[in-house]
Amino acid sequence: LFAREPHFDTIRSMKELTDGGTSSFTCMVVAEYLKDRLWEHIRRHNVIIKQKQDLPCETLAAHLVDTGAIWKQPRGGIFLWVRLPDSMDIPKLEALAEQRGVGYTPGRDYCPDKREVRCLRLSYAHLSLAEIEAGAEILADCIRDACR
């Protein structure tokens, strides 16, 4: 953490409250590594993230034809929101996904009152392309099965 006095103590306190306790040493190592490589690092990771963004959309499109599930290609970020069809049995979808080893975050987790929302959020940030494709195929099967 680098800051000028008198702001250092205030910023340090805010950091400690909000970042979950990241190691200052690790932050310094990463900062030193990226000092001359930041834009190269960003360009390389943008390519990877774009592939990870495209793959679940392509896989779901191939496997969810005529189910009523809807999603939009993300313009950035690491999440994909899927709107589930009205015919979806959400508890059945959750049970099937859990049985088949696929995880997602249900839309109700983003509602203050935890009411059922016919959406789910997928995160592909830490998965390999093979895991993303396999997971999207399994999730598509679960969605189709839960619509019956």
C-alpha atoms as a printed R data frame, in Angstrom:
    type eleno elety resid chain resno       x       y       z
1   ATOM     1    CA   LEU     A     1   0.000   0.000   0.000
2   ATOM     2    CA   PHE     A     2   1.428   3.347  -1.031
3   ATOM     3    CA   ALA     A     3  -0.064   6.636   0.097
4   ATOM     4    CA   ARG     A     4   1.113   9.954   1.412
5   ATOM     5    CA   GLU     A     5   0.526  11.125   4.949
6   ATOM     6    CA   PRO     A     6  -1.978  12.028   6.361
7   ATOM     7    CA   HIS     A     7  -4.013   9.616   4.193
8   ATOM     8    CA   PHE     A     8  -1.977   6.445   4.742
9   ATOM     9    CA   ASP     A     9  -3.618   5.362   8.018
10  ATOM    10    CA   THR     A    10  -7.133   6.026   6.706
11  ATOM    11    CA   ILE     A    11  -6.514   4.106   3.484
12  ATOM    12    CA   ARG     A    12  -4.830   1.232   5.330
13  ATOM    13    CA   SER     A    13  -7.795   0.942   7.698
14  ATOM    14    CA   MET     A    14 -10.233   0.915   4.787
15  ATOM    15    CA   LYS     A    15  -8.134  -1.726   2.999
16  ATOM    16    CA   GLU     A    16  -8.124  -3.969   6.042
17  ATOM    17    CA   LEU     A    17 -11.901  -3.661   6.390
18  ATOM    18    CA   THR     A    18 -12.722  -4.360   2.753
19  ATOM    19    CA   ASP     A    19 -10.190  -6.721   1.194
20  ATOM    20    CA   GLY     A    20 -10.483  -9.772   3.396
21  ATOM    21    CA   GLY     A    21  -6.921  -9.489   4.658
22  ATOM    22    CA   THR     A    22  -4.771  -9.817   1.562
23  ATOM    23    CA   SER     A    23  -1.098 -10.112   2.286
24  ATOM    24    CA   SER     A    24   0.753  -6.819   1.905
25  ATOM    25    CA   PHE     A    25   3.873  -8.759   0.935
26  ATOM    26    CA   THR     A    26   2.010 -10.617  -1.812
27  ATOM    27    CA   CYS     A    27   0.549  -7.338  -3.057
28  ATOM    28    CA   MET     A    28   4.062  -5.856  -3.247
29  ATOM    29    CA   VAL     A    29   5.374  -8.877  -5.175
30  ATOM    30    CA   VAL     A    30   2.501  -8.667  -7.659
31  ATOM    31    CA   ALA     A    31   2.950  -4.898  -8.006
32  ATOM    32    CA   GLU     A    32   6.660  -5.347  -8.724
33  ATOM    33    CA   TYR     A    33   5.980  -8.099 -11.271
34  ATOM    34    CA   LEU     A    34   3.337  -6.034 -13.070
35  ATOM    35    CA   LYS     A    35   5.290  -2.767 -12.951
36  ATOM    36    CA   ASP     A    36   6.665  -3.273 -16.474
37  ATOM    37    CA   ARG     A    37   4.203  -5.949 -17.645
38  ATOM    38    CA   LEU     A    38   0.732  -4.666 -16.738
39  ATOM    39    CA   TRP     A    39  -0.606  -3.980 -20.249
40  ATOM    40    CA   GLU     A    40   0.911  -7.172 -21.638
41  ATOM    41    CA   HIS     A    41  -0.755  -9.070 -18.792
42  ATOM    42    CA   ILE     A    42  -4.115  -7.370 -19.438
43  ATOM    43    CA   ARG     A    43  -3.981  -8.059 -23.193
44  ATOM    44    CA   ARG     A    44  -3.153 -11.733 -22.610
45  ATOM    45    CA   HIS     A    45  -5.947 -12.165 -20.080
46  ATOM    46    CA   ASN     A    46  -8.498 -10.300 -22.190
47  ATOM    47    CA   VAL     A    47  -8.049 -12.980 -24.868
48  ATOM    48    CA   ILE     A    48  -8.533 -15.738 -22.296
49  ATOM    49    CA   ILE     A    49 -11.588 -14.081 -20.726
50  ATOM    50    CA   LYS     A    50 -13.165 -13.521 -24.158
51  ATOM    51    CA   GLN     A    51 -12.830 -17.238 -24.927
52  ATOM    52    CA   LYS     A    52 -14.364 -18.054 -21.547
53  ATOM    53    CA   GLN     A    53 -17.220 -15.603 -22.229
54  ATOM    54    CA   ASP     A    54 -18.021 -17.028 -25.652
55  ATOM    55    CA   LEU     A    55 -17.868 -20.728 -24.815
56  ATOM    56    CA   PRO     A    56 -20.820 -21.057 -22.399
57  ATOM    57    CA   CYS     A    57 -23.020 -19.003 -24.735
58  ATOM    58    CA   GLU     A    58 -22.095 -21.185 -27.707
59  ATOM    59    CA   THR     A    59 -22.528 -24.392 -25.717
60  ATOM    60    CA   LEU     A    60 -25.897 -23.377 -24.259
61  ATOM    61    CA   ALA     A    61 -27.091 -22.257 -27.706
62  ATOM    62    CA   ALA     A    62 -26.228 -25.675 -29.121
63  ATOM    63    CA   HIS     A    63 -27.942 -27.592 -26.304
64  ATOM    64    CA   LEU     A    64 -30.916 -25.444 -25.258
65  ATOM    65    CA   VAL     A    65 -32.753 -25.064 -28.554
66  ATOM    66    CA   ASP     A    66 -36.497 -24.426 -28.051
67  ATOM    67    CA   THR     A    67 -36.403 -24.527 -24.230
68  ATOM    68    CA   GLY     A    68 -37.252 -20.882 -23.641
69  ATOM    69    CA   ALA     A    69 -34.032 -20.198 -21.756
70  ATOM    70    CA   ILE     A    70 -32.636 -16.764 -22.636
71  ATOM    71    CA   TRP     A    71 -29.226 -15.154 -22.184
72  ATOM    72    CA   LYS     A    72 -27.198 -12.395 -23.777
73  ATOM    73    CA   GLN     A    73 -23.582 -12.484 -24.750
74  ATOM    74    CA   PRO     A    74 -21.762 -10.575 -21.980
75  ATOM    75    CA   ARG     A    75 -19.930  -7.426 -23.057
76  ATOM    76    CA   GLY     A    76 -17.341  -7.984 -20.362
77  ATOM    77    CA   GLY     A    77 -16.882  -9.466 -16.944
78  ATOM    78    CA   ILE     A    78 -16.848 -13.023 -15.711
79  ATOM    79    CA   PHE     A    79 -20.549 -13.838 -15.296
80  ATOM    80    CA   LEU     A    80 -23.347 -15.025 -17.533
81  ATOM    81    CA   TRP     A    81 -26.981 -14.569 -16.512
82  ATOM    82    CA   VAL     A    82 -29.515 -17.072 -17.844
83  ATOM    83    CA   ARG     A    83 -33.252 -16.415 -17.670
84  ATOM    84    CA   LEU     A    84 -35.092 -19.670 -17.120
85  ATOM    85    CA   PRO     A    85 -38.326 -20.583 -18.897
86  ATOM    86    CA   ASP     A    86 -41.659 -20.229 -17.102
87  ATOM    87    CA   SER     A    87 -42.108 -23.996 -17.310
88  ATOM    88    CA   MET     A    88 -38.989 -24.539 -15.202
89  ATOM    89    CA   ASP     A    89 -39.299 -26.528 -11.992
90  ATOM    90    CA   ILE     A    90 -36.578 -24.634 -10.107
91  ATOM    91    CA   PRO     A    91 -36.258 -27.041  -7.140
92  ATOM    92    CA   LYS     A    92 -35.918 -29.895  -9.638
93  ATOM    93    CA   LEU     A    93 -33.225 -27.976 -11.556
94  ATOM    94    CA   GLU     A    94 -31.301 -27.362  -8.342
95  ATOM    95    CA   ALA     A    95 -31.482 -31.035  -7.368
96  ATOM    96    CA   LEU     A    96 -30.439 -32.236 -10.842
97  ATOM    97    CA   ALA     A    97 -27.523 -29.801 -11.037
98  ATOM    98    CA   GLU     A    98 -26.299 -30.822  -7.598
99  ATOM    99    CA   GLN     A    99 -26.593 -34.539  -8.440
100 ATOM   100    CA   ARG     A   100 -24.663 -34.017 -11.680
101 ATOM   101    CA   GLY     A   101 -21.950 -31.875 -10.097
102 ATOM   102    CA   VAL     A   102 -22.724 -28.528 -11.726
103 ATOM   103    CA   GLY     A   103 -22.787 -25.333  -9.735
104 ATOM   104    CA   TYR     A   104 -24.479 -22.016 -10.348
105 ATOM   105    CA   THR     A   105 -25.903 -19.224  -8.231
106 ATOM   106    CA   PRO     A   106 -29.704 -19.005  -8.205
107 ATOM   107    CA   GLY     A   107 -31.216 -15.613  -8.954
108 ATOM   108    CA   ARG     A   108 -32.923 -15.472  -5.548
109 ATOM   109    CA   ASP     A   109 -29.493 -15.042  -3.944
110 ATOM   110    CA   TYR     A   110 -29.431 -11.559  -5.492
111 ATOM   111    CA   CYS     A   111 -32.902 -10.551  -4.277
112 ATOM   112    CA   PRO     A   112 -33.085  -8.780  -0.930
113 ATOM   113    CA   ASP     A   113 -36.211 -10.722   0.024
114 ATOM   114    CA   LYS     A   114 -34.855 -14.034  -1.357
115 ATOM   115    CA   ARG     A   115 -37.961 -14.539  -3.509
116 ATOM   116    CA   GLU     A   116 -37.697 -16.979  -6.367
117 ATOM   117    CA   VAL     A   117 -36.309 -15.405  -9.525
118 ATOM   118    CA   ARG     A   118 -36.289 -17.333 -12.770
119 ATOM   119    CA   CYS     A   119 -32.623 -16.590 -13.408
120 ATOM   120    CA   LEU     A   120 -29.288 -18.104 -12.611
121 ATOM   121    CA   ARG     A   121 -25.782 -16.726 -12.717
122 ATOM   122    CA   LEU     A   122 -22.801 -18.642 -14.035
123 ATOM   123    CA   SER     A   123 -19.208 -17.731 -13.268
124 ATOM   124    CA   TYR     A   124 -16.475 -18.936 -15.575
125 ATOM   125    CA   ALA     A   125 -13.517 -17.007 -14.185
126 ATOM   126    CA   HIS     A   126 -11.575 -19.857 -12.581
127 ATOM   127    CA   LEU     A   127 -12.578 -22.715 -14.872
128 ATOM   128    CA   SER     A   128 -10.706 -24.173 -17.809
129 ATOM   129    CA   LEU     A   129 -12.306 -24.117 -21.246
130 ATOM   130    CA   ALA     A   130 -12.906 -27.868 -21.003
131 ATOM   131    CA   GLU     A   131 -14.638 -27.447 -17.616
132 ATOM   132    CA   ILE     A   132 -16.772 -24.597 -18.958
133 ATOM   133    CA   GLU     A   133 -17.915 -26.594 -21.969
134 ATOM   134    CA   ALA     A   134 -18.626 -29.764 -19.988
135 ATOM   135    CA   GLY     A   135 -20.428 -27.814 -17.254
136 ATOM   136    CA   ALA     A   136 -22.563 -25.893 -19.752
137 ATOM   137    CA   GLU     A   137 -23.559 -29.143 -21.467
138 ATOM   138    CA   ILE     A   138 -24.530 -30.751 -18.154
139 ATOM   139    CA   LEU     A   139 -26.430 -27.632 -17.062
140 ATOM   140    CA   ALA     A   140 -28.288 -27.563 -20.388
141 ATOM   141    CA   ASP     A   141 -29.329 -31.197 -19.836
142 ATOM   142    CA   CYS     A   142 -30.497 -30.308 -16.316
143 ATOM   143    CA   ILE     A   143 -32.519 -27.358 -17.628
144 ATOM   144    CA   ARG     A   144 -34.183 -29.507 -20.292
145 ATOM   145    CA   ASP     A   145 -34.944 -32.242 -17.759
146 ATOM   146    CA   ALA     A   146 -36.376 -29.762 -15.244
147 ATOM   147    CA   CYS     A   147 -38.769 -28.358 -17.877
148 ATOM   148    CA   ARG     A   148 -40.516 -31.712 -18.285
